[in-house]
Amino acid sequence: MTQQNHLRGVLLASSAYILWGISEVAASTLFINNPHLTAMWLTQVRMISAGLILLVWGMVAGKHPFKIWHHRHAAWTAVSYGLLGLIPVQLCYFEAVRVGNAPIATIIQFLGPFIISIYYFLFKHVTPSRIELIGMIMAFIGTLLIVTHGHLNSLAISPVILFWGGLSAIGVATNTLIPRTILPKYGALTVTGWGLLIAGLFLTLLQPMWRVHLTITWPQLGLLIVIILLGTVAPFLMFARSLRDILPTTASLMDAFEPLAATVFSITFLNVQLTSFDFIGGLLIILAVMALSLNTHKMLHFLRRRRAHSSS
């Protein structure tokens, strides 16, 4: 792994998270400018469009995306991934953005990795490490600051935002845990493509999007395209490509750019006002997730291996 390849991987991963942050601000702008737009409709359009694009991309790349349906376990996992993983991580997140704002919704969703740690502790009996415990305490304090602004007897944000943001954080956990058994065999293009398409079609069965009467202006259509292409397809492909050049632990550390981008662009273009408690709480959560994402033992092993290779 050369230094140039490592730099390319870092740039790709960080750019992917920045694009995700920008797409969240684009969604917030759509909700502000079009009060009739629902999170359900936006999620359906995003999922179905992005899912089809990824599956077509997979066919062009020779990934044979239909092979996943030849095995019952893989097929059921793909369906579960779409319904229990992607729907909460996207629909619930957009609901949090719609009733609140992109920075706060993103920071609350950022608690997902800690839900994964709690899951492993309760059901896999994996005891959290010292750095994970410290990270959880930091994340709890950060969330408390955002929710109460230092006044423990009152809430500073709407309970509705906390509800949808909390569900989206759970979605981050299920979105990560469910597909892990089939990703190595079928690839991220196939698994994510089918998951998005299945989730979008299921939501359409619940509430057909063609029954929603919306007037979409050309600027709003542009924002919708940004969400689909720059906020879903492009960052996914960039992140997947980055894993060829850097460790997953390194790539996951770049996710701090997502709430940072959402905050900067929300303040710049939407005039969203955040308090010092929001900034401090958000910073604590970001640092906590970075600490959780950094697998110290694997990183030290990797550095020792590189040092031995360079000295030989």
Short mmCIF file of C-alpha atoms in Angstrom, two decimals:
data_model
loop_
_atom_site.label_atom_id
_atom_site.label_comp_id
_atom_site.label_asym_id
_atom_site.label_seq_id
_atom_site.Cartn_x
_atom_site.Cartn_y
_atom_site.Cartn_z
CA MET A 1 0.00 0.00 0.00
CA THR A 2 1.75 3.16 -1.18
CA GLN A 3 1.38 6.57 0.41
CA GLN A 4 -0.34 7.81 -2.76
CA ASN A 5 -2.93 5.01 -2.60
CA HIS A 6 -3.53 5.69 1.10
CA LEU A 7 -4.09 9.39 0.41
CA ARG A 8 -6.50 8.52 -2.41
CA GLY A 9 -8.47 6.25 -0.10
CA VAL A 10 -8.70 8.90 2.61
CA LEU A 11 -9.84 11.53 0.10
CA LEU A 12 -12.47 9.21 -1.37
CA ALA A 13 -13.88 8.24 2.04
CA SER A 14 -13.95 11.79 3.39
CA SER A 15 -15.50 13.09 0.14
CA ALA A 16 -18.21 10.42 0.37
CA TYR A 17 -19.16 11.55 3.87
CA ILE A 18 -19.12 15.21 2.81
CA LEU A 19 -21.50 14.37 -0.06
CA TRP A 20 -23.81 12.58 2.38
CA GLY A 21 -23.78 15.69 4.56
CA ILE A 22 -24.55 17.95 1.58
CA SER A 23 -27.45 15.72 0.51
CA GLU A 24 -28.94 16.04 3.98
CA VAL A 25 -28.90 19.82 3.65
CA ALA A 26 -30.47 19.48 0.19
CA ALA A 27 -33.26 17.41 1.74
CA SER A 28 -33.77 20.01 4.45
CA THR A 29 -33.98 22.71 1.76
CA LEU A 30 -36.64 20.70 -0.09
CA PHE A 31 -38.76 20.35 3.06
CA ILE A 32 -38.50 24.08 3.75
CA ASN A 33 -39.37 25.19 0.19
CA ASN A 34 -42.09 22.60 -0.43
CA PRO A 35 -44.32 22.09 2.64
CA HIS A 36 -46.33 19.40 0.80
CA LEU A 37 -43.26 17.21 0.36
CA THR A 38 -43.22 14.25 2.73
CA ALA A 39 -40.30 12.23 4.04
CA MET A 40 -42.07 9.11 2.77
CA TRP A 41 -42.23 10.36 -0.83
CA LEU A 42 -38.63 11.59 -0.83
CA THR A 43 -37.40 8.29 0.63
CA GLN A 44 -39.33 6.27 -1.96
CA VAL A 45 -37.93 8.25 -4.89
CA ARG A 46 -34.40 8.16 -3.51
CA MET A 47 -34.42 4.43 -2.77
CA ILE A 48 -36.00 3.22 -5.99
CA SER A 49 -33.91 5.47 -8.22
CA ALA A 50 -30.62 4.77 -6.46
CA GLY A 51 -31.37 1.04 -6.19
CA LEU A 52 -32.01 0.73 -9.92
CA ILE A 53 -28.88 2.71 -10.77
CA LEU A 54 -26.70 0.53 -8.51
CA LEU A 55 -28.14 -2.72 -9.89
CA VAL A 56 -27.66 -1.60 -13.50
CA TRP A 57 -24.14 -0.54 -12.57
CA GLY A 58 -23.58 -3.97 -11.08
CA MET A 59 -24.77 -5.72 -14.24
CA VAL A 60 -22.51 -3.55 -16.40
CA ALA A 61 -19.59 -4.32 -14.06
CA GLY A 62 -20.28 -8.06 -14.35
CA LYS A 63 -21.39 -8.55 -10.73
CA HIS A 64 -24.43 -10.70 -11.69
CA PRO A 65 -26.83 -9.12 -9.16
CA PHE A 66 -29.62 -11.69 -9.74
CA LYS A 67 -27.49 -14.52 -8.32
CA ILE A 68 -28.46 -13.44 -4.82
CA TRP A 69 -31.98 -14.81 -5.39
CA HIS A 70 -30.66 -18.32 -6.03
CA HIS A 71 -29.99 -18.84 -2.31
CA ARG A 72 -32.80 -18.60 0.24
CA HIS A 73 -30.69 -17.29 3.13
CA ALA A 74 -29.11 -14.57 0.99
CA ALA A 75 -32.49 -13.56 -0.44
CA TRP A 76 -34.10 -13.28 3.00
CA THR A 77 -31.11 -11.33 4.30
CA ALA A 78 -31.37 -8.86 1.40
CA VAL A 79 -35.10 -8.39 2.12
CA SER A 80 -34.43 -7.95 5.86
CA TYR A 81 -31.66 -5.49 5.08
CA GLY A 82 -34.02 -3.35 3.00
CA LEU A 83 -36.98 -3.45 5.39
CA LEU A 84 -35.24 -3.38 8.79
CA GLY A 85 -31.99 -1.65 7.88
CA LEU A 86 -32.43 0.86 5.10
CA ILE A 87 -35.98 2.01 5.85
CA PRO A 88 -35.26 3.23 9.40
CA VAL A 89 -31.85 4.66 8.50
CA GLN A 90 -33.32 6.72 5.64
CA LEU A 91 -37.05 7.28 6.25
CA CYS A 92 -36.69 8.00 9.97
CA TYR A 93 -33.70 10.23 9.29
CA PHE A 94 -35.61 12.30 6.71
CA GLU A 95 -38.47 12.62 9.20
CA ALA A 96 -35.98 13.98 11.76
CA VAL A 97 -34.68 16.46 9.18
CA ARG A 98 -38.21 17.49 8.21
CA VAL A 99 -39.35 18.23 11.77
CA GLY A 100 -35.98 19.61 12.86
CA ASN A 101 -32.81 20.39 10.94
CA ALA A 102 -30.01 18.47 9.24
CA PRO A 103 -27.19 19.04 11.80
CA ILE A 104 -29.17 17.89 14.85
CA ALA A 105 -30.71 14.95 12.99
CA THR A 106 -27.28 13.85 11.75
CA ILE A 107 -25.67 14.12 15.19
CA ILE A 108 -28.43 12.04 16.81
CA GLN A 109 -28.13 9.44 14.05
CA PHE A 110 -24.40 9.43 14.77
CA LEU A 111 -25.16 7.47 17.96
CA GLY A 112 -25.73 4.33 15.88
CA PRO A 113 -22.31 2.75 16.55
CA PHE A 114 -23.02 2.78 20.28
CA ILE A 115 -26.24 0.86 19.71
CA ILE A 116 -24.12 -1.74 17.90
CA SER A 117 -21.82 -1.95 20.95
CA ILE A 118 -24.82 -2.38 23.25
CA TYR A 119 -26.17 -5.12 20.95
CA TYR A 120 -22.89 -7.04 21.10
CA PHE A 121 -22.77 -6.65 24.88
CA LEU A 122 -26.35 -7.87 25.46
CA PHE A 123 -26.64 -10.62 22.84
CA LYS A 124 -23.05 -11.63 22.02
CA HIS A 125 -21.67 -11.11 25.53
CA VAL A 126 -18.82 -9.00 24.20
CA THR A 127 -17.67 -6.66 26.97
CA PRO A 128 -16.93 -3.10 25.78
CA SER A 129 -13.30 -2.05 25.97
CA ARG A 130 -12.13 0.86 28.09
CA ILE A 131 -12.06 3.23 25.12
CA GLU A 132 -15.59 2.14 24.15
CA LEU A 133 -16.86 2.85 27.67
CA ILE A 134 -15.21 6.28 27.62
CA GLY A 135 -16.74 6.92 24.20
CA MET A 136 -20.20 5.95 25.43
CA ILE A 137 -19.93 8.33 28.37
CA MET A 138 -18.79 11.14 26.03
CA ALA A 139 -21.65 10.41 23.64
CA PHE A 140 -24.18 10.40 26.50
CA ILE A 141 -22.92 13.76 27.79
CA GLY A 142 -22.92 15.18 24.26
CA THR A 143 -26.48 14.02 23.62
CA LEU A 144 -27.58 15.39 26.99
CA LEU A 145 -26.13 18.81 26.13
CA ILE A 146 -27.93 18.89 22.77
CA VAL A 147 -31.25 17.71 24.19
CA THR A 148 -31.31 19.91 27.33
CA HIS A 149 -28.86 22.79 26.57
CA GLY A 150 -27.63 22.40 30.12
CA HIS A 151 -31.10 22.56 31.72
CA LEU A 152 -31.76 19.02 32.92
CA ASN A 153 -35.40 19.73 33.82
CA SER A 154 -36.44 20.63 30.26
CA LEU A 155 -35.92 19.62 26.65
CA ALA A 156 -34.28 22.06 24.24
CA ILE A 157 -35.37 20.13 21.13
CA SER A 158 -38.72 18.67 20.21
CA PRO A 159 -39.38 15.12 21.45
CA VAL A 160 -40.46 14.35 17.86
CA ILE A 161 -36.94 15.10 16.59
CA LEU A 162 -35.50 12.91 19.34
CA PHE A 163 -37.93 10.10 18.45
CA TRP A 164 -37.20 10.03 14.71
CA GLY A 165 -33.49 10.66 15.26
CA GLY A 166 -33.34 7.81 17.78
CA LEU A 167 -35.05 5.44 15.33
CA SER A 168 -32.58 6.47 12.63
CA ALA A 169 -29.70 5.70 15.02
CA ILE A 170 -31.18 2.24 15.56
CA GLY A 171 -31.38 2.02 11.78
CA VAL A 172 -27.64 2.69 11.56
CA ALA A 173 -27.12 -0.38 13.74
CA THR A 174 -29.46 -2.69 11.80
CA ASN A 175 -28.16 -1.29 8.52
CA THR A 176 -24.66 -2.32 9.58
CA LEU A 177 -25.39 -5.67 11.23
CA ILE A 178 -27.93 -7.34 8.93
CA PRO A 179 -26.05 -7.51 5.59
CA ARG A 180 -22.61 -8.38 6.99
CA THR A 181 -23.00 -12.14 6.27
CA ILE A 182 -23.74 -11.73 2.54
CA LEU A 183 -21.58 -8.73 1.62
CA PRO A 184 -18.34 -10.69 1.10
CA LYS A 185 -19.98 -13.13 -1.33
CA TYR A 186 -22.31 -10.89 -3.33
CA GLY A 187 -20.64 -7.49 -3.06
CA ALA A 188 -21.82 -4.10 -1.88
CA LEU A 189 -23.28 -3.07 -5.27
CA THR A 190 -25.66 -6.03 -5.39
CA VAL A 191 -26.64 -6.08 -1.71
CA THR A 192 -27.17 -2.32 -1.39
CA GLY A 193 -28.90 -2.08 -4.77
CA TRP A 194 -31.44 -4.76 -3.93
CA GLY A 195 -31.88 -3.46 -0.38
CA LEU A 196 -32.70 0.04 -1.63
CA LEU A 197 -35.06 -1.21 -4.34
CA ILE A 198 -36.91 -3.60 -2.00
CA ALA A 199 -37.28 -0.91 0.67
CA GLY A 200 -38.52 1.66 -1.84
CA LEU A 201 -41.06 -0.72 -3.40
CA PHE A 202 -42.32 -1.80 0.05
CA LEU A 203 -42.90 1.83 1.07
CA THR A 204 -44.69 2.40 -2.23
CA LEU A 205 -47.05 -0.48 -1.44
CA LEU A 206 -47.85 1.17 1.89
CA GLN A 207 -48.36 4.61 0.34
CA PRO A 208 -48.20 4.79 -3.48
CA MET A 209 -46.07 7.79 -4.37
CA TRP A 210 -48.05 8.52 -7.53
CA ARG A 211 -51.05 9.37 -5.35
CA VAL A 212 -49.14 12.24 -3.77
CA HIS A 213 -49.92 15.42 -5.69
CA LEU A 214 -46.83 17.57 -5.70
CA THR A 215 -45.71 20.56 -7.70
CA ILE A 216 -41.96 20.29 -8.14
CA THR A 217 -40.13 23.34 -9.48
CA TRP A 218 -36.97 23.05 -11.57
CA PRO A 219 -34.69 24.09 -8.68
CA GLN A 220 -36.39 21.52 -6.44
CA LEU A 221 -35.95 18.87 -9.14
CA GLY A 222 -32.25 19.76 -9.19
CA LEU A 223 -32.06 19.21 -5.42
CA LEU A 224 -33.81 15.87 -5.85
CA ILE A 225 -31.23 14.79 -8.43
CA VAL A 226 -28.47 15.93 -6.05
CA ILE A 227 -29.94 13.71 -3.30
CA ILE A 228 -30.18 10.67 -5.60
CA LEU A 229 -26.91 10.95 -7.51
CA LEU A 230 -24.55 12.98 -5.31
CA GLY A 231 -26.15 11.98 -2.01
CA THR A 232 -26.66 8.26 -2.58
CA VAL A 233 -25.06 6.69 -5.65
CA ALA A 234 -21.80 8.68 -5.86
CA PRO A 235 -20.81 8.54 -2.16
CA PHE A 236 -21.61 4.85 -1.96
CA LEU A 237 -19.36 4.07 -4.93
CA MET A 238 -16.62 6.37 -3.61
CA PHE A 239 -16.71 4.79 -0.16
CA ALA A 240 -16.64 1.26 -1.59
CA ARG A 241 -13.65 2.22 -3.77
CA SER A 242 -11.81 3.78 -0.81
CA LEU A 243 -11.77 0.41 0.99
CA ARG A 244 -9.33 -0.88 -1.62
CA ASP A 245 -6.71 1.63 -0.43
CA ILE A 246 -7.32 2.06 3.31
CA LEU A 247 -8.41 0.02 6.29
CA PRO A 248 -12.14 -0.01 7.20
CA THR A 249 -11.17 1.48 10.57
CA THR A 250 -9.49 4.40 8.78
CA ALA A 251 -12.47 4.87 6.46
CA SER A 252 -14.91 4.88 9.37
CA LEU A 253 -12.95 7.67 11.06
CA MET A 254 -13.82 9.89 8.10
CA ASP A 255 -17.52 9.81 9.04
CA ALA A 256 -16.91 12.85 11.25
CA PHE A 257 -17.05 14.85 8.01
CA GLU A 258 -20.77 14.06 7.58
CA PRO A 259 -22.18 16.02 10.56
CA LEU A 260 -19.48 18.65 10.00
CA ALA A 261 -20.57 19.16 6.37
CA ALA A 262 -24.26 19.16 7.34
CA THR A 263 -23.59 21.79 10.01
CA VAL A 264 -21.43 24.08 7.85
CA PHE A 265 -23.78 24.02 4.85
CA SER A 266 -26.89 24.42 7.03
CA ILE A 267 -25.44 27.50 8.71
CA THR A 268 -24.17 28.93 5.40
CA PHE A 269 -27.17 28.34 3.15
CA LEU A 270 -30.14 27.82 5.49
CA ASN A 271 -29.18 30.22 8.30
CA VAL A 272 -29.70 27.45 10.85
CA GLN A 273 -28.87 28.73 14.32
CA LEU A 274 -26.99 26.36 16.62
CA THR A 275 -26.10 27.12 20.22
CA SER A 276 -22.77 26.53 21.93
CA PHE A 277 -24.37 23.52 23.62
CA ASP A 278 -25.14 22.05 20.19
CA PHE A 279 -21.55 22.56 19.03
CA ILE A 280 -19.98 21.15 22.22
CA GLY A 281 -22.39 18.23 22.35
CA GLY A 282 -21.88 17.46 18.66
CA LEU A 283 -18.10 17.61 19.07
CA LEU A 284 -18.24 15.18 22.01
CA ILE A 285 -20.34 12.71 19.98
CA ILE A 286 -18.03 12.97 16.96
CA LEU A 287 -14.94 12.39 19.11
CA ALA A 288 -16.67 9.50 20.86
CA VAL A 289 -17.57 7.78 17.58
CA MET A 290 -14.04 8.30 16.28
CA ALA A 291 -12.71 6.63 19.43
CA LEU A 292 -15.17 3.77 18.98
CA SER A 293 -14.32 3.35 15.29
CA LEU A 294 -10.60 3.18 15.92
CA ASN A 295 -9.76 -0.43 16.65
CA THR A 296 -6.51 0.13 18.51
CA HIS A 297 -5.30 -3.48 18.40
CA LYS A 298 -5.82 -3.87 14.66
CA MET A 299 -4.24 -0.50 13.97
CA LEU A 300 -1.13 -1.33 16.01
CA HIS A 301 -0.85 -4.71 14.28
CA PHE A 302 -1.14 -3.01 10.89
CA LEU A 303 1.52 -0.42 11.78
CA ARG A 304 3.90 -3.11 13.04
CA ARG A 305 3.38 -5.11 9.85
CA ARG A 306 4.08 -2.08 7.68
CA ARG A 307 7.17 -1.20 9.72
CA ALA A 308 8.50 -4.74 9.37
CA HIS A 309 7.80 -4.71 5.63
CA SER A 310 9.57 -1.37 5.13
CA SER A 311 12.63 -2.45 7.11
CA SER A 312 13.04 -5.73 5.23
#
